């Protein structure tokens, strides 16, 4: 969402050239798709961070 | 010598641990960490010791301070003296807690950690929130409930820690260290639900405060008490009165995000993928100053995001070509930005939204200003 706002505001930039504008447009479409998928998520996952002895992090499901 | 040891056993058997009220005098903190002092009132005094390992006392008492001390009456066999082994102490008017807070606060302040300019803004669109609290406390449940209600797209990652008791400061520091090294959270909430002041004391620990201050992502403290500020509250980027309030501050409302997204979607829907591709081919190396002409028509007063979406459409080069503007290019593909770049008889290309056409310049007239600048600016 922040990126979409940034794209909208950069496309306002009067110095922007066509190639850059097109690239931004395509990025905007991709961002839109990603954001839509993200906002479709309807459940907050509750997880727990654990660290193994060798310093490797693991994120596992936590039963509430 | 068995006598003093027996006296000690008798005395400890005869007296349960008890509270004694009096004035502190002759206070000495020994290098080995133990404290030695006297408690006295108008007509009596007793020698006291507070062993470094056994005492739960927030700060050193000052001589002359009126305190209530909790401990065990005993005998120190090596010296044959009666003494009171103090484990807890309270001063009138919260004196000791206030003193401990003031000391810690002054030390953090001296290092600039309480500077308001250090405060970072919370991310507007977090995806993952780290929560440092106890696994079984109400705080985690409250935060989960609020995030689930407001913005279920956001996930919560618990980094479990003891939030009260002797091990709490170290446990909180460990958790903070882990979050910092993990680095995959957008924002951190650290806290617990309400409790007695002693239960919340770990959040006044200087080590915890310093670890919190060095956290790489923005932080929210949520130590469940409204009245006093904890040291962590002072150091965190945002202070929330409760864990629920911290969660409210951390996440946006998902329904509102969807609304905003719909505005963007409406904008992009008008542009099919092949439209984009064609325009890209037609004008792949063309350069267009968006400021030229078309954009002047855009209503610049529209400020909100939805209007921003409309603006995005209006200023895009595709929309400009759509509205009937064309790009003039020279034979070598350079965009013509000024009539000054043209000569009579020159071959040019006109790029439209759906293709290109070739043309020849019949004549090129310079604007009046060009003449003036030639006169004043020397030969051109």
Short mmCIF file of C-alpha atoms in Angstrom, two decimals:
data_model
loop_
_atom_site.label_atom_id
_atom_site.label_comp_id
_atom_site.label_asym_id
_atom_site.label_seq_id
_atom_site.Cartn_x
_atom_site.Cartn_y
_atom_site.Cartn_z
CA UNK A 1 0.00 0.00 0.00
CA UNK A 2 2.81 2.37 0.87
CA UNK A 3 4.43 1.48 -2.44
CA UNK A 4 1.21 2.18 -4.33
CA UNK A 5 1.03 5.58 -2.72
CA UNK A 6 4.65 6.19 -3.64
CA UNK A 7 3.95 5.18 -7.25
CA UNK A 8 0.97 7.52 -7.46
CA UNK A 9 3.04 10.35 -6.10
CA UNK A 10 6.00 9.67 -8.40
CA UNK A 11 3.77 9.57 -11.44
CA UNK A 12 2.85 13.11 -10.48
CA UNK A 13 6.46 14.07 -10.87
CA UNK A 14 6.68 16.33 -13.88
CA UNK A 15 10.24 15.31 -14.66
CA UNK A 16 9.40 11.66 -15.05
CA UNK A 17 10.22 10.17 -18.47
CA UNK A 18 7.99 7.76 -20.33
CA UNK A 19 10.00 4.62 -19.70
CA UNK A 20 10.07 5.28 -15.99
CA UNK A 21 6.36 6.04 -15.99
CA UNK A 22 5.59 2.78 -17.77
CA UNK A 23 7.80 0.81 -15.41
CA UNK A 24 6.01 2.41 -12.47
CA UNK A 25 2.66 1.54 -13.97
CA UNK A 26 3.58 -2.07 -14.36
CA UNK A 27 4.94 -2.16 -10.85
CA UNK A 28 1.73 -0.57 -9.63
CA UNK A 29 -0.31 -3.35 -11.19
CA UNK A 30 1.89 -5.99 -9.56
CA UNK A 31 1.74 -4.26 -6.19
CA UNK A 32 -2.00 -4.03 -6.46
CA UNK A 33 -2.25 -7.74 -7.05
CA UNK A 34 0.02 -8.52 -4.09
CA UNK A 35 -1.80 -6.14 -1.77
CA UNK A 36 -5.20 -7.57 -2.74
CA UNK A 37 -4.04 -11.08 -1.97
CA UNK A 38 -2.60 -9.90 1.33
CA UNK A 39 -5.75 -8.12 2.43
CA UNK A 40 -7.86 -11.14 1.57
CA UNK A 41 -6.26 -12.92 4.52
CA UNK A 42 -8.83 -13.23 7.27
CA UNK A 43 -7.00 -14.82 10.14
CA UNK A 44 -4.16 -13.56 12.28
CA UNK A 45 -1.64 -16.35 12.71
CA UNK A 46 -0.17 -16.67 16.16
CA UNK A 47 3.38 -17.93 16.06
CA UNK A 48 6.33 -18.30 18.33
CA UNK A 49 9.97 -17.48 17.69
CA UNK A 50 12.50 -19.99 18.92
CA UNK A 51 16.23 -20.07 18.54
CA UNK A 52 18.19 -23.28 18.27
CA UNK A 53 21.54 -23.69 19.98
CA UNK A 54 23.29 -22.95 16.68
CA UNK A 55 21.52 -19.57 16.45
CA UNK A 56 19.06 -20.61 13.72
CA UNK A 57 15.63 -19.04 14.21
CA UNK A 58 12.43 -20.97 13.78
CA UNK A 59 8.89 -19.63 13.69
CA UNK A 60 6.35 -22.23 14.70
CA UNK A 61 2.60 -22.20 15.19
CA UNK A 62 1.42 -21.40 18.67
CA UNK A 63 -1.87 -22.75 19.94
CA UNK A 64 -3.69 -19.90 21.61
CA UNK B 1 31.57 -22.66 69.53
CA UNK B 2 28.22 -24.23 69.92
CA UNK B 3 26.80 -21.49 72.15
CA UNK B 4 26.27 -18.75 69.54
CA UNK B 5 25.02 -21.25 66.99
CA UNK B 6 22.51 -22.57 69.52
CA UNK B 7 21.48 -19.03 70.41
CA UNK B 8 20.89 -18.41 66.72
CA UNK B 9 18.71 -21.50 66.39
CA UNK B 10 16.71 -20.56 69.47
CA UNK B 11 16.20 -17.00 68.29
CA UNK B 12 15.21 -18.02 64.76
CA UNK B 13 12.82 -20.58 66.20
CA UNK B 14 11.24 -18.04 68.54
CA UNK B 15 10.71 -15.27 65.97
CA UNK B 16 8.87 -15.63 62.70
CA UNK B 17 10.00 -13.26 59.94
CA UNK B 18 8.53 -9.85 60.77
CA UNK B 19 8.33 -6.19 59.86
CA UNK B 20 10.32 -3.65 61.87
CA UNK B 21 9.88 0.09 61.56
CA UNK B 22 12.69 2.53 62.19
CA UNK B 23 15.23 5.03 60.93
CA UNK B 24 18.22 3.89 58.89
CA UNK B 25 21.64 4.87 60.20
CA UNK B 26 25.29 3.95 59.61
CA UNK B 27 24.48 2.50 56.22
CA UNK B 28 27.44 0.80 54.53
CA UNK B 29 27.44 -1.09 51.24
CA UNK B 30 30.31 -3.53 51.46
CA UNK B 31 32.44 -4.42 48.48
CA UNK B 32 31.12 -7.97 48.63
CA UNK B 33 27.65 -6.62 47.84
CA UNK B 34 26.09 -6.97 51.27
CA UNK B 35 24.57 -3.99 53.06
CA UNK B 36 25.12 -3.26 56.75
CA UNK B 37 23.17 -0.67 58.72
CA UNK B 38 21.24 0.04 61.91
CA UNK B 39 17.54 0.51 62.42
CA UNK B 40 16.68 2.72 65.35
CA UNK B 41 13.85 4.53 67.01
CA UNK B 42 13.72 6.77 70.10
CA UNK B 43 14.98 4.21 72.58
CA UNK B 44 16.39 1.18 70.78
CA UNK B 45 18.46 0.02 67.84
CA UNK B 46 19.31 -3.19 66.09
CA UNK B 47 22.12 -4.16 63.72
CA UNK B 48 20.88 -5.17 60.29
CA UNK B 49 22.32 -6.95 57.28
CA UNK B 50 20.83 -7.28 53.81
CA UNK B 51 22.60 -10.08 51.96
CA UNK B 52 23.10 -9.27 48.30
CA UNK B 53 21.64 -12.58 47.21
CA UNK B 54 18.57 -12.51 49.42
CA UNK B 55 17.34 -8.95 49.32
CA UNK B 56 14.51 -7.66 47.11
CA UNK B 57 15.10 -3.98 47.67
CA UNK B 58 14.94 -1.58 44.74
CA UNK B 59 17.58 0.92 45.91
CA UNK B 60 19.92 1.64 48.80
CA UNK B 61 18.24 3.45 51.66
CA UNK B 62 19.80 6.71 52.81
CA UNK B 63 20.79 7.43 56.38
CA UNK B 64 17.90 9.13 58.15
CA UNK B 65 15.25 7.47 55.96
CA UNK B 66 12.16 6.13 57.75
CA UNK B 67 11.62 2.57 56.56
CA UNK B 68 9.80 -0.64 57.30
CA UNK B 69 12.12 -3.63 57.00
CA UNK B 70 11.07 -7.25 56.70
CA UNK B 71 13.41 -9.93 57.92
CA UNK B 72 14.48 -12.62 60.35
CA UNK B 73 15.89 -11.94 63.78
CA UNK B 74 19.06 -13.98 64.20
CA UNK B 75 22.51 -14.18 65.69
CA UNK B 76 25.71 -13.87 63.70
CA UNK B 77 27.70 -16.62 65.39
CA UNK B 78 31.15 -15.40 64.27
CA UNK B 79 30.70 -12.16 66.19
CA UNK B 80 28.18 -13.23 68.77
CA UNK B 81 25.91 -10.37 67.86
CA UNK B 82 22.18 -10.29 67.42
CA UNK B 83 21.27 -9.06 63.96
CA UNK B 84 18.25 -8.62 61.76
CA UNK B 85 18.56 -10.17 58.26
CA UNK B 86 16.54 -7.90 56.02
CA UNK B 87 15.11 -9.15 52.72
CA UNK B 88 12.57 -6.46 51.88
CA UNK B 89 12.29 -2.80 52.68
CA UNK B 90 9.79 -0.05 52.03
CA UNK B 91 10.34 3.61 52.63
CA UNK B 92 7.65 6.13 53.36
CA UNK B 93 6.16 7.72 50.27
CA UNK B 94 7.62 5.09 47.93
CA UNK B 95 11.01 6.54 48.72
CA UNK B 96 13.09 3.60 47.59
CA UNK B 97 11.22 2.90 44.38
CA UNK B 98 11.24 6.58 43.52
CA UNK B 99 14.95 6.72 44.20
CA UNK B 100 15.68 3.67 42.05
CA UNK B 101 13.63 5.07 39.18
CA UNK B 102 15.32 8.44 39.43
CA UNK B 103 18.76 6.87 39.33
CA UNK B 104 18.00 4.74 36.29
CA UNK B 105 16.25 7.57 34.55
CA UNK B 106 19.17 9.93 35.09
CA UNK B 107 21.61 7.38 33.69
CA UNK B 108 19.53 6.80 30.57
CA UNK B 109 19.01 10.51 30.13
CA UNK B 110 22.75 11.13 30.34
CA UNK B 111 23.18 8.73 27.42
CA UNK B 112 20.50 10.50 25.41
CA UNK B 113 18.16 7.53 25.37
CA UNK B 114 15.16 9.56 26.53
CA UNK B 115 15.54 12.21 23.85
CA UNK B 116 12.16 12.71 22.12
CA UNK B 117 14.00 13.05 18.80
CA UNK B 118 14.92 9.38 19.06
CA UNK B 119 11.25 8.40 18.79
CA UNK B 120 10.53 6.59 15.56
CA UNK B 121 7.20 6.56 13.74
CA UNK B 122 5.36 3.24 13.67
CA UNK B 123 5.10 1.56 10.27
CA UNK B 124 1.79 2.35 8.57
CA UNK B 125 1.41 -1.07 7.04
CA UNK B 126 3.02 -3.69 9.29
CA UNK B 127 2.82 -7.31 8.26
CA UNK B 128 4.37 -9.01 11.25
CA UNK B 129 4.34 -7.90 14.88
CA UNK B 130 6.75 -9.33 17.42
CA UNK B 131 5.37 -9.52 20.96
CA UNK B 132 7.60 -9.97 23.98
CA UNK B 133 5.52 -11.11 26.92
CA UNK B 134 4.73 -14.25 28.85
CA UNK B 135 3.25 -17.12 26.91
CA UNK B 136 0.40 -17.63 29.32
CA UNK B 137 -0.47 -14.08 30.26
CA UNK B 138 -3.56 -12.09 29.36
CA UNK B 139 -1.44 -9.65 27.37
CA UNK B 140 -0.87 -12.05 24.48
CA UNK B 141 -4.54 -13.00 24.32
CA UNK B 142 -5.60 -9.35 24.36
CA UNK B 143 -3.17 -8.40 21.59
CA UNK B 144 -4.23 -11.37 19.49
CA UNK B 145 -7.91 -10.48 19.86
CA UNK B 146 -7.39 -6.87 18.81
CA UNK B 147 -5.21 -7.71 15.80
CA UNK B 148 -7.64 -10.41 14.68
CA UNK B 149 -10.52 -7.91 14.89
CA UNK B 150 -8.78 -4.92 13.27
CA UNK B 151 -6.38 -6.39 10.78
CA UNK B 152 -6.25 -10.19 10.46
CA UNK B 153 -3.78 -9.84 7.57
CA UNK B 154 -1.14 -9.11 10.20
CA UNK B 155 0.61 -12.01 11.96
CA UNK B 156 1.86 -12.11 15.53
CA UNK B 157 5.12 -13.72 16.54
CA UNK B 158 5.50 -14.29 20.26
CA UNK B 159 8.96 -14.09 21.71
CA UNK B 160 8.30 -15.57 25.13
CA UNK B 161 9.88 -14.08 28.24
CA UNK B 162 9.37 -14.11 31.98
CA UNK B 163 7.73 -10.80 32.86
CA UNK B 164 8.00 -10.95 36.64
CA UNK B 165 10.29 -12.40 39.24
CA UNK B 166 14.04 -12.35 39.61
CA UNK B 167 14.73 -13.89 36.21
CA UNK B 168 12.51 -11.42 34.34
CA UNK B 169 15.06 -8.71 33.47
CA UNK B 170 17.49 -11.19 31.98
CA UNK B 171 14.72 -13.06 30.22
CA UNK B 172 13.38 -9.81 28.70
CA UNK B 173 16.90 -8.83 27.59
CA UNK B 174 17.34 -12.22 25.93
CA UNK B 175 14.05 -11.86 24.09
CA UNK B 176 14.94 -8.34 22.94
CA UNK B 177 18.29 -9.58 21.70
CA UNK B 178 16.58 -12.36 19.77
CA UNK B 179 14.07 -10.02 18.12
CA UNK B 180 16.88 -7.68 17.17
CA UNK B 181 18.90 -10.45 15.54
CA UNK B 182 15.89 -12.05 13.87
CA UNK B 183 14.98 -8.70 12.28
CA UNK B 184 11.85 -9.92 10.54
CA UNK B 185 9.29 -8.01 12.58
CA UNK B 186 8.00 -4.63 11.44
CA UNK B 187 7.17 -3.47 14.95
CA UNK B 188 7.66 -4.77 18.49
CA UNK B 189 5.25 -4.75 21.43
CA UNK B 190 6.79 -5.44 24.83
CA UNK B 191 4.71 -5.62 27.97
CA UNK B 192 2.34 -7.42 30.27
CA UNK B 193 -0.99 -6.92 31.95
CA UNK B 194 -1.37 -4.99 35.17
CA UNK B 195 -0.07 -6.14 38.52
CA UNK B 196 1.47 -5.01 41.75
CA UNK B 197 4.40 -2.67 41.46
CA UNK B 198 6.85 -5.39 42.37
CA UNK B 199 5.44 -7.51 39.55
CA UNK B 200 6.04 -4.76 37.01
CA UNK B 201 9.50 -3.94 38.27
CA UNK B 202 11.41 -5.75 35.52
CA UNK B 203 10.19 -3.06 33.10
CA UNK B 204 12.12 -0.51 35.15
CA UNK B 205 15.36 -2.43 34.82
CA UNK B 206 18.12 -0.44 33.20
CA UNK B 207 19.42 -3.37 31.17
CA UNK B 208 15.95 -4.00 29.72
CA UNK B 209 15.58 -0.31 28.91
CA UNK B 210 18.91 -0.22 27.09
CA UNK B 211 18.11 -3.35 25.10
CA UNK B 212 14.75 -1.85 24.16
CA UNK B 213 16.37 1.42 23.09
CA UNK B 214 18.71 -0.41 20.71
CA UNK B 215 15.91 -2.43 19.09
CA UNK B 216 16.23 -2.06 15.30
CA UNK B 217 12.48 -1.78 14.64
CA UNK B 218 9.98 0.67 16.20
CA UNK B 219 8.78 -0.33 19.65
CA UNK B 220 5.61 -0.01 21.70
CA UNK B 221 5.68 -0.50 25.46
CA UNK B 222 2.54 -1.81 27.09
CA UNK B 223 3.09 -2.30 30.78
CA UNK B 224 -0.41 -2.59 32.16
CA UNK B 225 -0.55 0.23 34.61
CA UNK B 226 -2.03 3.65 34.02
CA UNK B 227 -0.58 5.64 36.87
CA UNK B 228 3.18 5.37 36.80
CA UNK B 229 5.37 5.45 33.75
CA UNK B 230 7.82 2.59 33.62
CA UNK B 231 11.34 3.14 32.37
CA UNK B 232 10.45 1.06 29.31
CA UNK B 233 7.59 3.47 28.62
CA UNK B 234 10.09 6.32 28.50
CA UNK B 235 12.44 4.52 26.13
CA UNK B 236 9.94 2.95 23.71
CA UNK B 237 8.92 4.82 20.58
CA UNK B 238 5.26 4.68 21.63
CA UNK B 239 3.77 4.12 25.07
CA UNK B 240 0.45 2.33 25.31
CA UNK B 241 -1.47 2.08 28.59
CA UNK B 242 -2.43 -1.57 28.04
CA UNK B 243 -1.51 -4.44 25.69
CA UNK B 244 -4.85 -3.98 23.87
CA UNK B 245 -4.09 -0.32 23.29
CA UNK B 246 -0.66 -1.28 21.98
CA UNK B 247 -2.25 -3.59 19.42
CA UNK B 248 -4.65 -0.82 18.38
CA UNK B 249 -1.72 1.49 17.80
CA UNK B 250 0.25 -1.15 15.92
CA UNK B 251 -2.16 -2.17 13.16
CA UNK B 252 -4.44 -0.26 10.77
CA UNK B 253 -8.05 -1.23 10.13
CA UNK B 254 -8.10 -3.76 7.34
CA UNK B 255 -11.48 -2.68 5.95
CA UNK B 256 -10.10 0.82 5.39
CA UNK B 257 -7.08 -0.57 3.58
CA UNK B 258 -9.35 -2.56 1.29
CA UNK B 259 -11.29 0.60 0.54
CA UNK B 260 -8.15 2.43 -0.49
CA UNK B 261 -7.02 -0.51 -2.55
CA UNK B 262 -10.30 -0.49 -4.45
CA UNK B 263 -9.55 3.05 -5.55
CA UNK B 264 -6.22 1.95 -6.99
CA UNK B 265 -7.82 -1.09 -8.59
CA UNK B 266 -10.32 1.10 -10.42
CA UNK B 267 -7.45 3.04 -11.85
CA UNK B 268 -5.47 0.11 -13.14
CA UNK B 269 -8.50 -1.74 -14.45
CA UNK B 270 -8.75 0.68 -17.36
CA UNK B 271 -5.40 -0.33 -18.65
CA UNK B 272 -5.29 -3.78 -20.12
CA UNK B 273 -1.99 -5.55 -20.24
CA UNK B 274 -1.74 -5.48 -24.04
CA UNK B 275 -2.39 -1.77 -24.04
CA UNK B 276 0.62 -1.30 -21.85
CA UNK B 277 2.71 -3.59 -24.00
CA UNK B 278 1.76 -1.82 -27.25
CA UNK B 279 2.49 1.61 -25.89
CA UNK B 280 5.78 0.31 -24.65
CA UNK B 281 6.75 -0.93 -28.12
CA UNK B 282 5.60 2.21 -29.86
CA UNK B 283 7.47 4.53 -27.63
CA UNK B 284 10.10 2.34 -26.10
CA UNK B 285 12.91 4.85 -26.33
CA UNK B 286 10.84 7.99 -26.42
CA UNK B 287 11.11 10.51 -23.67
CA UNK B 288 8.10 12.49 -22.71
CA UNK B 289 8.02 15.35 -20.31
CA UNK B 290 4.80 14.83 -18.50
CA UNK B 291 4.76 18.49 -17.66
CA UNK B 292 4.22 19.43 -21.29
CA UNK B 293 0.69 20.60 -21.76
CA UNK B 294 -1.49 17.75 -20.70
CA UNK B 295 -0.67 17.67 -17.07
CA UNK B 296 -1.64 21.28 -16.62
CA UNK B 297 -5.23 20.17 -16.91
CA UNK B 298 -4.95 17.96 -13.93
CA UNK B 299 -6.75 19.21 -10.91
CA UNK B 300 -3.96 19.55 -8.40
CA UNK B 301 -6.16 20.25 -5.47
CA UNK B 302 -7.32 16.68 -5.02
CA UNK B 303 -5.42 15.47 -2.03
CA UNK B 304 -6.80 12.19 -0.75
CA UNK B 305 -5.68 8.84 -1.95
CA UNK B 306 -8.68 8.15 -4.14
CA UNK B 307 -8.16 11.40 -5.94
CA UNK B 308 -4.52 10.47 -6.13
CA UNK B 309 -5.54 7.42 -8.07
CA UNK B 310 -7.43 9.58 -10.54
CA UNK B 311 -4.44 11.85 -10.83
CA UNK B 312 -2.23 8.88 -11.50
CA UNK B 313 -4.40 8.05 -14.47
CA UNK B 314 -4.44 11.60 -15.79
CA UNK B 315 -0.70 12.14 -15.71
CA UNK B 316 0.32 8.78 -17.08
CA UNK B 317 1.93 8.88 -20.53
CA UNK B 318 -0.52 6.27 -21.74
CA UNK B 319 -3.46 8.44 -20.86
CA UNK B 320 -1.76 11.38 -22.53
CA UNK B 321 -1.45 9.47 -25.81
CA UNK B 322 -5.01 8.22 -25.31
CA UNK B 323 -6.30 11.75 -25.20
CA UNK B 324 -4.92 12.44 -28.68
CA UNK B 325 -1.46 13.80 -27.98
CA UNK B 326 1.42 12.48 -30.06
CA UNK B 327 5.16 12.30 -29.54
CA UNK B 328 7.43 13.75 -32.23
CA UNK B 329 10.68 11.87 -32.77
CA UNK B 330 13.61 12.47 -35.08
CA UNK B 331 14.93 9.81 -37.47
CA UNK B 332 17.41 8.65 -34.83
CA UNK B 333 14.62 8.19 -32.29
CA UNK B 334 15.15 11.28 -30.14
CA UNK B 335 12.07 12.97 -28.77
CA UNK B 336 11.57 16.50 -30.04
CA UNK B 337 10.91 18.79 -27.09
CA UNK B 338 11.24 22.14 -28.85
CA UNK B 339 10.56 23.68 -32.22
CA UNK B 340 14.18 24.79 -32.12
CA UNK B 341 15.24 21.22 -32.75
CA UNK B 342 13.49 21.19 -36.13
CA UNK B 343 14.58 22.34 -39.58
CA UNK B 344 12.51 22.66 -42.74
CA UNK B 345 12.62 19.44 -44.73
CA UNK B 346 13.50 17.26 -41.72
CA UNK B 347 12.03 13.76 -41.55
CA UNK B 348 10.24 13.02 -38.28
CA UNK B 349 8.11 10.29 -36.80
CA UNK B 350 4.80 10.89 -35.03
CA UNK B 351 4.01 8.36 -32.29
CA UNK B 352 0.32 7.87 -31.48
CA UNK B 353 -1.28 5.58 -28.94
CA UNK B 354 -1.84 2.89 -31.58
CA UNK B 355 1.15 3.28 -33.88
CA UNK B 356 3.56 5.65 -35.60
CA UNK B 357 3.51 7.76 -38.83
CA UNK B 358 6.33 9.47 -40.73
CA UNK B 359 6.18 13.17 -41.63
CA UNK B 360 8.31 15.96 -43.11
CA UNK B 361 8.66 19.42 -41.60
CA UNK B 362 7.62 22.17 -44.06
CA UNK B 363 8.92 25.02 -41.96
CA UNK B 364 9.87 25.74 -38.39
CA UNK B 365 9.21 29.11 -36.73
CA UNK B 366 11.03 30.18 -33.62
CA UNK B 367 9.00 31.98 -30.96
CA UNK B 368 9.58 35.71 -30.49
CA UNK B 369 11.58 35.14 -27.33
CA UNK B 370 14.12 33.21 -29.32
CA UNK B 371 14.94 36.32 -31.36
CA UNK B 372 15.43 38.37 -28.22
CA UNK B 373 17.72 35.86 -26.67
CA UNK B 374 19.76 35.75 -29.87
CA UNK B 375 20.26 39.49 -29.73
CA UNK B 376 21.36 39.57 -26.13
CA UNK B 377 23.01 36.20 -25.91
CA UNK B 378 25.39 36.50 -28.85
CA UNK B 379 25.58 34.32 -31.97
CA UNK B 380 23.53 31.15 -31.89
#
